[in-house]
Amino acid sequence: MAMYYRFTSESVAEGHPDKLCDQVSDAILDACLAQDPLSRVAVETLVKKDTVVLAGEITTNSDIDYDRLVRTVIREIGYVDPSDPFHADGVRIINLLGTQAQEIKEAVDAKRARAEALETAESKSEGAGDQGLMFGYATDETPELMPMPILLAHRLAEGLAYDRRNGESWLGPDAKTQVTVGYRDNVPYRIENVLVSTQHAAGVPQGQIEAYVREALAPRILGDWYRPDVKTIVNPSGSFVQGGPSADAGLTGRKIIVDTYGGMGRHGGGAFSGKDPSKVDRSGAYFARFVARQIVEAGLAQRAEVQVSYAIGRKEPFSLYVSTFGTGDDIDALAFAQQFDFQPASIIAQLALLKPIYRQTAAYGHFGKPYLSWEQPTVTRAA
């Protein structure tokens, strides 16, 4: 008898308060790396009502106008209505940024000269920026090697943002989406449920919103997976005029499952946004995803999960684990993974992580986007 189950994942739009914070934090990271690729950045952003709070540690030679940068991000996301307490020109910005702790800096730098390029032999001794464990996951159920529920949830959220900018001006920046996929023998069989909660302008009737989602958004985004009988729920709480930071607080790093695999793959617990790649919470997770992809692309498994762990200041991984969930040989997959160099400096060099590439990861997922280096089959294995 075929095994049938349902799995649900959610996404949030770029205007969700937590996602807005992720984008501000990563915009600051990008600005630092653009001027000084060896910047050390760990930035947290908090938003509520009419206030943005920046906190964390930065060591950089960059000259950043934080006030202007924050307002630019808010404006680009779409919070520009002066009647809204939270809007780009009216927010109050509290800057509590400091410098990185000297002990951490010394453990990570490992006596390297700051002016040296990452590729020099001295830089190869760079240790992990913290202890921790990271997971990477890949599955052949979609061309992007991502779980279908989170992939479609992201696309619905992106679709809302696209439509808001291209004709559906009554849509607001804040939104959540959710997709339930029915699996038969671990293979996607059909979409069971779709849930869309979207901010909207005052006076827009519920019927108009439902018609837009059911007749325009869902069929376009879901494509061949769409069926007229898919259970679709729109704004179940009713009116959603008040949204964004004016109605709810936001904080960097609170959407780590949205950022990764929608719950289908495990998560080590460390958030990504606002952290430079010396923080293995980010770079280690990216590389674990890259290696999991290679296992699937090499035909060693249909699904693969890679776990790597680190100790602060140490360059060698603390442990490496691979599971193929019964779709391959775990021993062969582990031997394959061990051919890759998981040292932090090597990861940074292999994936070109000192470039200002991070804001594009801060909404709609850090994985499954073909233009990101860790989504490319181009990194060579260690000799």
Tab-separated table of C-alpha atoms in Angstrom:
chain	number	residue	atom	x	y	z
A	1	MET	CA	0.000	0.000	0.000
A	2	ALA	CA	1.320	3.447	-0.930
A	3	MET	CA	2.287	5.706	1.965
A	4	TYR	CA	0.519	9.063	1.803
A	5	TYR	CA	1.175	12.082	3.994
A	6	ARG	CA	0.859	15.861	3.920
A	7	PHE	CA	3.655	18.321	4.618
A	8	THR	CA	3.270	22.085	5.088
A	9	SER	CA	5.769	24.941	4.828
A	10	GLU	CA	5.339	28.691	5.123
A	11	SER	CA	7.048	31.756	3.732
A	12	VAL	CA	6.745	35.461	4.457
A	13	ALA	CA	6.942	38.474	2.165
A	14	GLU	CA	9.812	40.946	2.177
A	15	GLY	CA	7.630	43.414	4.080
A	16	HIS	CA	7.086	41.071	7.027
A	17	PRO	CA	8.683	42.758	10.093
A	18	ASP	CA	11.198	39.947	10.690
A	19	LYS	CA	12.166	39.784	7.020
A	20	LEU	CA	12.550	43.550	6.874
A	21	CYS	CA	15.051	43.260	9.736
A	22	ASP	CA	16.949	40.496	7.936
A	23	GLN	CA	17.232	42.717	4.868
A	24	VAL	CA	18.457	45.715	6.833
A	25	SER	CA	21.079	43.579	8.582
A	26	ASP	CA	22.278	42.071	5.313
A	27	ALA	CA	22.273	45.441	3.554
A	28	ILE	CA	24.661	46.693	6.242
A	29	LEU	CA	26.820	43.588	5.748
A	30	ASP	CA	26.900	44.143	1.989
A	31	ALA	CA	27.820	47.811	2.406
A	32	CYS	CA	30.744	46.866	4.663
A	33	LEU	CA	32.010	44.099	2.359
A	34	ALA	CA	31.736	46.331	-0.718
A	35	GLN	CA	34.341	48.690	0.775
A	36	ASP	CA	36.289	46.274	2.972
A	37	PRO	CA	35.988	42.557	2.098
A	38	LEU	CA	37.629	41.602	5.404
A	39	SER	CA	34.966	43.334	7.503
A	40	ARG	CA	33.772	41.525	10.606
A	41	VAL	CA	30.012	42.037	10.902
A	42	ALA	CA	27.372	40.746	13.301
A	43	VAL	CA	24.332	43.022	13.083
A	44	GLU	CA	20.903	42.625	14.639
A	45	THR	CA	17.952	44.841	13.693
A	46	LEU	CA	14.791	45.434	15.723
A	47	VAL	CA	11.745	47.292	14.425
A	48	LYS	CA	8.560	48.389	16.129
A	49	LYS	CA	6.067	51.133	15.334
A	50	ASP	CA	8.195	54.113	14.205
A	51	THR	CA	11.592	52.912	15.461
A	52	VAL	CA	14.529	50.940	14.069
A	53	VAL	CA	17.211	49.722	16.478
A	54	LEU	CA	20.611	48.583	15.194
A	55	ALA	CA	22.761	46.517	17.545
A	56	GLY	CA	25.767	44.246	17.261
A	57	GLU	CA	29.444	44.384	16.450
A	58	ILE	CA	31.270	45.631	13.373
A	59	THR	CA	35.001	45.891	12.734
A	60	THR	CA	35.595	47.465	9.331
A	61	ASN	CA	37.488	50.099	7.393
A	62	SER	CA	34.274	51.003	5.599
A	63	ASP	CA	32.537	54.348	5.959
A	64	ILE	CA	28.811	53.629	6.139
A	65	ASP	CA	25.932	56.089	6.404
A	66	TYR	CA	23.720	53.753	8.424
A	67	ASP	CA	20.791	56.159	8.599
A	68	ARG	CA	20.618	56.571	4.838
A	69	LEU	CA	21.101	52.867	4.199
A	70	VAL	CA	18.295	51.827	6.566
A	71	ARG	CA	15.863	54.293	5.011
A	72	THR	CA	16.775	53.093	1.520
A	73	VAL	CA	15.985	49.479	2.399
A	74	ILE	CA	12.672	50.434	3.995
A	75	ARG	CA	11.756	52.517	0.951
A	76	GLU	CA	12.636	49.756	-1.507
A	77	ILE	CA	10.513	47.255	0.414
A	78	GLY	CA	7.538	49.587	0.118
A	79	TYR	CA	6.953	51.317	3.434
A	80	VAL	CA	6.525	54.855	2.099
A	81	ASP	CA	3.044	55.895	3.265
A	82	PRO	CA	3.481	58.954	5.527
A	83	SER	CA	0.210	58.121	7.296
A	84	ASP	CA	1.770	54.862	8.501
A	85	PRO	CA	3.835	55.193	11.720
A	86	PHE	CA	6.545	53.096	10.055
A	87	HIS	CA	7.715	54.684	6.811
A	88	ALA	CA	11.104	55.333	5.246
A	89	ASP	CA	11.277	59.080	5.805
A	90	GLY	CA	9.772	59.125	9.294
A	91	VAL	CA	11.357	56.291	11.241
A	92	ARG	CA	13.595	56.975	14.224
A	93	ILE	CA	16.908	55.091	14.032
A	94	ILE	CA	18.771	54.126	17.201
A	95	ASN	CA	22.345	52.994	16.478
A	96	LEU	CA	23.868	50.750	19.142
A	97	LEU	CA	26.545	49.168	16.944
A	98	GLY	CA	29.904	48.478	18.555
A	99	THR	CA	33.134	46.678	17.595
A	100	GLN	CA	33.870	42.966	17.630
A	101	ALA	CA	35.263	41.494	20.857
A	102	GLN	CA	39.056	41.403	20.627
A	103	GLU	CA	39.294	37.795	21.888
A	104	ILE	CA	36.971	36.560	19.145
A	105	LYS	CA	38.798	38.624	16.540
A	106	GLU	CA	42.150	37.145	17.516
A	107	ALA	CA	40.815	33.567	17.511
A	108	VAL	CA	39.353	34.002	14.040
A	109	ASP	CA	42.204	35.965	12.475
A	110	ALA	CA	44.866	33.592	13.828
A	111	LYS	CA	47.658	36.201	13.529
A	112	ARG	CA	46.993	36.956	9.877
A	113	ALA	CA	47.673	40.472	8.623
A	114	ARG	CA	44.447	42.256	7.812
A	115	ALA	CA	45.738	43.548	4.493
A	116	GLU	CA	46.545	40.095	3.111
A	117	ALA	CA	44.208	38.575	0.559
A	118	LEU	CA	42.217	35.538	1.619
A	119	GLU	CA	44.082	33.305	-0.819
A	120	THR	CA	47.459	33.691	0.913
A	121	ALA	CA	48.889	30.757	2.832
A	122	GLU	CA	48.675	32.674	6.104
A	123	SER	CA	44.930	33.107	5.737
A	124	LYS	CA	44.416	29.361	5.512
A	125	SER	CA	44.774	29.193	9.287
A	126	GLU	CA	41.552	31.161	9.773
A	127	GLY	CA	39.407	29.462	12.380
A	128	ALA	CA	35.656	29.233	12.830
A	129	GLY	CA	34.020	32.384	14.169
A	130	ASP	CA	32.017	30.382	16.699
A	131	GLN	CA	31.172	26.884	17.786
A	132	GLY	CA	28.017	25.294	16.451
A	133	LEU	CA	26.402	22.779	14.148
A	134	MET	CA	24.957	23.364	10.704
A	135	PHE	CA	22.798	21.317	8.351
A	136	GLY	CA	22.480	21.245	4.580
A	137	TYR	CA	19.686	19.447	2.751
A	138	ALA	CA	18.833	18.600	-0.850
A	139	THR	CA	16.111	16.560	-2.545
A	140	ASP	CA	15.453	15.671	-6.166
A	141	GLU	CA	11.727	16.423	-5.916
A	142	THR	CA	12.211	19.790	-7.671
A	143	PRO	CA	14.724	21.024	-10.271
A	144	GLU	CA	16.075	23.402	-7.627
A	145	LEU	CA	16.741	20.390	-5.360
A	146	MET	CA	14.511	22.013	-2.739
A	147	PRO	CA	11.448	20.630	-0.934
A	148	MET	CA	8.343	21.538	-2.901
A	149	PRO	CA	6.275	23.044	-0.025
A	150	ILE	CA	8.810	25.759	0.862
A	151	LEU	CA	9.687	26.424	-2.780
A	152	LEU	CA	6.050	27.103	-3.704
A	153	ALA	CA	5.402	29.094	-0.536
A	154	HIS	CA	8.348	31.359	-1.438
A	155	ARG	CA	7.051	31.787	-4.976
A	156	LEU	CA	3.600	32.810	-3.771
A	157	ALA	CA	5.155	35.400	-1.445
A	158	GLU	CA	7.371	36.696	-4.253
A	159	GLY	CA	4.323	36.799	-6.522
A	160	LEU	CA	2.509	39.059	-4.079
A	161	ALA	CA	5.454	41.485	-4.058
A	162	TYR	CA	5.712	41.432	-7.855
A	163	ASP	CA	2.008	42.125	-8.304
A	164	ARG	CA	2.089	44.906	-5.704
A	165	ARG	CA	4.695	46.674	-7.817
A	166	ASN	CA	3.020	45.928	-11.126
A	167	GLY	CA	-0.618	46.903	-10.961
A	168	GLU	CA	-2.135	45.524	-7.774
A	169	SER	CA	-1.306	48.654	-5.785
A	170	TRP	CA	-3.893	47.811	-3.123
A	171	LEU	CA	-1.620	45.016	-1.843
A	172	GLY	CA	0.516	45.876	1.188
A	173	PRO	CA	4.150	44.902	1.835
A	174	ASP	CA	3.370	42.505	4.711
A	175	ALA	CA	2.194	38.972	3.905
A	176	LYS	CA	2.459	35.294	4.767
A	177	THR	CA	1.945	32.247	2.577
A	178	GLN	CA	1.611	28.547	3.331
A	179	VAL	CA	1.477	25.477	1.089
A	180	THR	CA	0.541	21.893	1.971
A	181	VAL	CA	1.776	19.207	-0.414
A	182	GLY	CA	0.489	15.649	-0.419
A	183	TYR	CA	3.262	13.050	-0.792
A	184	ARG	CA	2.814	9.523	-2.065
A	185	ASP	CA	5.787	7.279	-1.238
A	186	ASN	CA	7.860	10.390	-0.465
A	187	VAL	CA	7.181	11.895	-3.914
A	188	PRO	CA	5.034	15.052	-4.325
A	189	TYR	CA	1.627	13.956	-5.571
A	190	ARG	CA	-0.580	17.021	-5.384
A	191	ILE	CA	-1.091	20.360	-3.650
A	192	GLU	CA	-3.654	19.964	-0.908
A	193	ASN	CA	-3.976	23.448	0.620
A	194	VAL	CA	-2.868	27.021	-0.018
A	195	LEU	CA	-3.054	29.790	2.568
A	196	VAL	CA	-2.388	33.449	1.764
A	197	SER	CA	-2.614	36.271	4.286
A	198	THR	CA	-1.824	39.595	2.674
A	199	GLN	CA	-1.904	43.162	3.888
A	200	HIS	CA	-4.180	45.374	1.822
A	201	ALA	CA	-5.410	48.925	1.521
A	202	ALA	CA	-8.399	50.055	3.560
A	203	GLY	CA	-11.732	49.562	1.853
A	204	VAL	CA	-10.704	46.642	-0.380
A	205	PRO	CA	-13.447	44.020	-0.050
A	206	GLN	CA	-12.610	40.475	1.001
A	207	GLY	CA	-14.187	39.150	-2.193
A	208	GLN	CA	-11.728	41.075	-4.356
A	209	ILE	CA	-8.765	39.733	-2.416
A	210	GLU	CA	-10.024	36.157	-2.593
A	211	ALA	CA	-10.711	36.428	-6.322
A	212	TYR	CA	-7.209	37.771	-6.951
A	213	VAL	CA	-5.548	34.914	-5.055
A	214	ARG	CA	-7.756	32.122	-6.438
A	215	GLU	CA	-8.059	33.325	-10.032
A	216	ALA	CA	-4.766	35.122	-10.664
A	217	LEU	CA	-1.999	34.525	-8.142
A	218	ALA	CA	-2.366	30.819	-7.340
A	219	PRO	CA	-2.893	29.538	-10.917
A	220	ARG	CA	0.028	31.592	-12.225
A	221	ILE	CA	2.489	30.646	-9.488
A	222	LEU	CA	1.529	27.004	-9.007
A	223	GLY	CA	1.384	26.282	-12.735
A	224	ASP	CA	0.810	22.618	-13.540
A	225	TRP	CA	0.348	21.848	-9.859
A	226	TYR	CA	-2.718	24.078	-9.652
A	227	ARG	CA	-6.173	22.516	-9.574
A	228	PRO	CA	-9.447	24.404	-9.186
A	229	ASP	CA	-10.312	22.205	-6.213
A	230	VAL	CA	-7.168	23.061	-4.237
A	231	LYS	CA	-8.390	24.279	-0.855
A	232	THR	CA	-7.433	27.950	-0.810
A	233	ILE	CA	-7.834	30.147	2.258
A	234	VAL	CA	-7.337	33.910	1.996
A	235	ASN	CA	-6.933	36.285	4.943
A	236	PRO	CA	-8.628	33.942	7.434
A	237	SER	CA	-8.420	36.563	10.204
A	238	GLY	CA	-10.455	39.006	8.119
A	239	SER	CA	-9.273	42.551	7.450
A	240	PHE	CA	-5.470	42.934	7.230
A	241	VAL	CA	-4.992	46.683	6.810
A	242	GLN	CA	-2.652	47.196	9.746
A	243	GLY	CA	0.599	45.378	9.091
A	244	GLY	CA	4.360	45.601	9.129
A	245	PRO	CA	6.288	47.101	12.043
A	246	SER	CA	3.443	49.508	12.783
A	247	ALA	CA	1.404	46.538	13.997
A	248	ASP	CA	4.025	43.978	14.994
A	249	ALA	CA	7.635	43.898	16.166
A	250	GLY	CA	10.355	42.432	13.962
A	251	LEU	CA	13.799	41.054	14.699
A	252	THR	CA	16.704	39.666	12.685
A	253	GLY	CA	16.928	35.880	12.639
A	254	ARG	CA	13.409	34.905	13.669
A	255	LYS	CA	12.518	33.155	10.413
A	256	ILE	CA	15.251	30.511	10.247
A	257	ILE	CA	12.925	27.755	9.009
A	258	VAL	CA	11.542	30.034	6.300
A	259	ASP	CA	15.167	30.818	5.396
A	260	THR	CA	16.106	27.165	4.915
A	261	TYR	CA	13.958	24.120	4.094
A	262	GLY	CA	10.550	24.880	5.541
A	263	GLY	CA	10.980	22.218	8.204
A	264	MET	CA	11.754	19.408	5.760
A	265	GLY	CA	15.465	19.455	6.645
A	266	ARG	CA	16.884	20.037	10.091
A	267	HIS	CA	18.351	23.317	11.311
A	268	GLY	CA	21.331	23.822	13.597
A	269	GLY	CA	19.729	26.849	15.283
A	270	GLY	CA	21.971	29.683	14.108
A	271	ALA	CA	20.460	32.495	12.056
A	272	PHE	CA	22.163	33.755	8.892
A	273	SER	CA	21.374	37.404	8.211
A	274	GLY	CA	23.696	40.138	9.411
A	275	LYS	CA	26.680	37.800	9.805
A	276	ASP	CA	29.847	37.911	7.730
A	277	PRO	CA	31.109	34.535	6.424
A	278	SER	CA	33.648	34.038	9.208
A	279	LYS	CA	30.550	33.075	11.192
A	280	VAL	CA	30.115	29.399	10.340
A	281	ASP	CA	26.442	29.620	11.285
A	282	ARG	CA	26.155	31.082	7.819
A	283	SER	CA	29.076	29.867	5.707
A	284	GLY	CA	29.007	26.346	7.155
A	285	ALA	CA	25.282	26.009	6.435
A	286	TYR	CA	25.795	27.270	2.891
A	287	PHE	CA	28.574	24.767	2.269
A	288	ALA	CA	26.620	21.901	3.847
A	289	ARG	CA	23.799	22.713	1.415
A	290	PHE	CA	26.299	22.799	-1.443
A	291	VAL	CA	27.686	19.358	-0.569
A	292	ALA	CA	24.187	17.899	-0.063
A	293	ARG	CA	23.360	19.142	-3.562
A	294	GLN	CA	26.446	17.438	-4.969
A	295	ILE	CA	25.460	14.125	-3.371
A	296	VAL	CA	22.060	14.257	-5.059
A	297	GLU	CA	23.415	15.533	-8.378
A	298	ALA	CA	26.035	12.759	-8.391
A	299	GLY	CA	23.217	10.205	-8.189
A	300	LEU	CA	24.318	8.924	-4.784
A	301	ALA	CA	20.899	9.619	-3.254
A	302	GLN	CA	17.486	11.115	-3.919
A	303	ARG	CA	17.627	13.003	-0.619
A	304	ALA	CA	20.665	13.978	1.409
A	305	GLU	CA	21.349	15.811	4.642
A	306	VAL	CA	24.817	16.939	5.701
A	307	GLN	CA	25.696	18.020	9.231
A	308	VAL	CA	28.977	19.768	10.038
A	309	SER	CA	30.103	21.182	13.378
A	310	TYR	CA	32.892	23.533	14.501
A	311	ALA	CA	34.765	24.784	17.564
A	312	ILE	CA	35.567	28.506	17.788
A	313	GLY	CA	39.001	29.370	16.456
A	314	ARG	CA	39.594	25.855	15.052
A	315	LYS	CA	39.848	25.433	11.304
A	316	GLU	CA	39.076	21.720	11.058
A	317	PRO	CA	35.433	20.637	11.370
A	318	PHE	CA	34.556	19.045	14.688
A	319	SER	CA	32.416	16.400	12.972
A	320	LEU	CA	30.811	15.498	9.642
A	321	TYR	CA	27.648	13.418	9.224
A	322	VAL	CA	25.604	12.450	6.159
A	323	SER	CA	22.175	10.802	5.890
A	324	THR	CA	20.456	9.747	2.660
A	325	PHE	CA	17.207	8.691	4.354
A	326	GLY	CA	17.372	5.245	2.814
A	327	THR	CA	17.630	6.604	-0.734
A	328	GLY	CA	21.356	5.838	-1.027
A	329	ASP	CA	24.338	4.369	0.755
A	330	ASP	CA	25.233	6.565	3.742
A	331	ILE	CA	28.820	5.307	3.847
A	332	ASP	CA	29.402	6.120	0.179
A	333	ALA	CA	27.737	9.508	0.596
A	334	LEU	CA	29.908	10.330	3.620
A	335	ALA	CA	33.055	9.304	1.756
A	336	PHE	CA	31.977	11.601	-1.085
A	337	ALA	CA	31.354	14.508	1.324
A	338	GLN	CA	34.747	14.025	2.961
A	339	GLN	CA	36.410	14.924	-0.339
A	340	PHE	CA	35.320	18.555	0.147
A	341	ASP	CA	37.303	21.056	2.208
A	342	PHE	CA	35.105	22.264	5.082
A	343	GLN	CA	37.697	24.604	6.617
A	344	PRO	CA	36.151	28.085	7.046
A	345	ALA	CA	38.780	29.917	4.961
A	346	SER	CA	38.441	27.369	2.196
A	347	ILE	CA	34.642	27.651	2.217
A	348	ILE	CA	34.898	31.443	1.970
A	349	ALA	CA	37.298	31.191	-0.976
A	350	GLN	CA	35.452	28.392	-2.792
A	351	LEU	CA	32.059	30.106	-2.589
A	352	ALA	CA	33.396	33.677	-3.009
A	353	LEU	CA	31.684	34.753	0.193
A	354	LEU	CA	33.526	38.061	0.667
A	355	LYS	CA	31.420	39.726	-2.015
A	356	PRO	CA	28.372	41.905	-1.205
A	357	ILE	CA	25.827	39.205	-2.128
A	358	TYR	CA	23.802	38.843	1.021
A	359	ARG	CA	20.764	41.077	0.821
A	360	GLN	CA	19.463	38.971	-2.068
A	361	THR	CA	19.351	36.016	0.335
A	362	ALA	CA	17.444	37.848	3.061
A	363	ALA	CA	13.965	37.292	1.607
A	364	TYR	CA	12.389	34.224	-0.037
A	365	GLY	CA	15.049	31.808	1.166
A	366	HIS	CA	18.815	31.364	1.198
A	367	PHE	CA	18.626	28.237	-0.960
A	368	GLY	CA	17.184	27.225	-4.317
A	369	LYS	CA	18.222	30.439	-6.103
A	370	PRO	CA	20.366	29.425	-9.093
A	371	TYR	CA	22.484	32.590	-9.120
A	372	LEU	CA	24.002	31.917	-5.670
A	373	SER	CA	27.437	30.308	-5.585
A	374	TRP	CA	26.429	27.499	-3.216
A	375	GLU	CA	23.686	26.522	-5.671
A	376	GLN	CA	26.220	25.944	-8.465
A	377	PRO	CA	27.980	22.650	-9.329
A	378	THR	CA	31.296	24.448	-9.828
A	379	VAL	CA	33.354	23.973	-6.670
A	380	THR	CA	36.022	21.293	-7.041
A	381	ARG	CA	36.599	18.664	-4.398
A	382	ALA	CA	39.777	18.651	-2.302
A	383	ALA	CA	42.755	16.831	-3.767
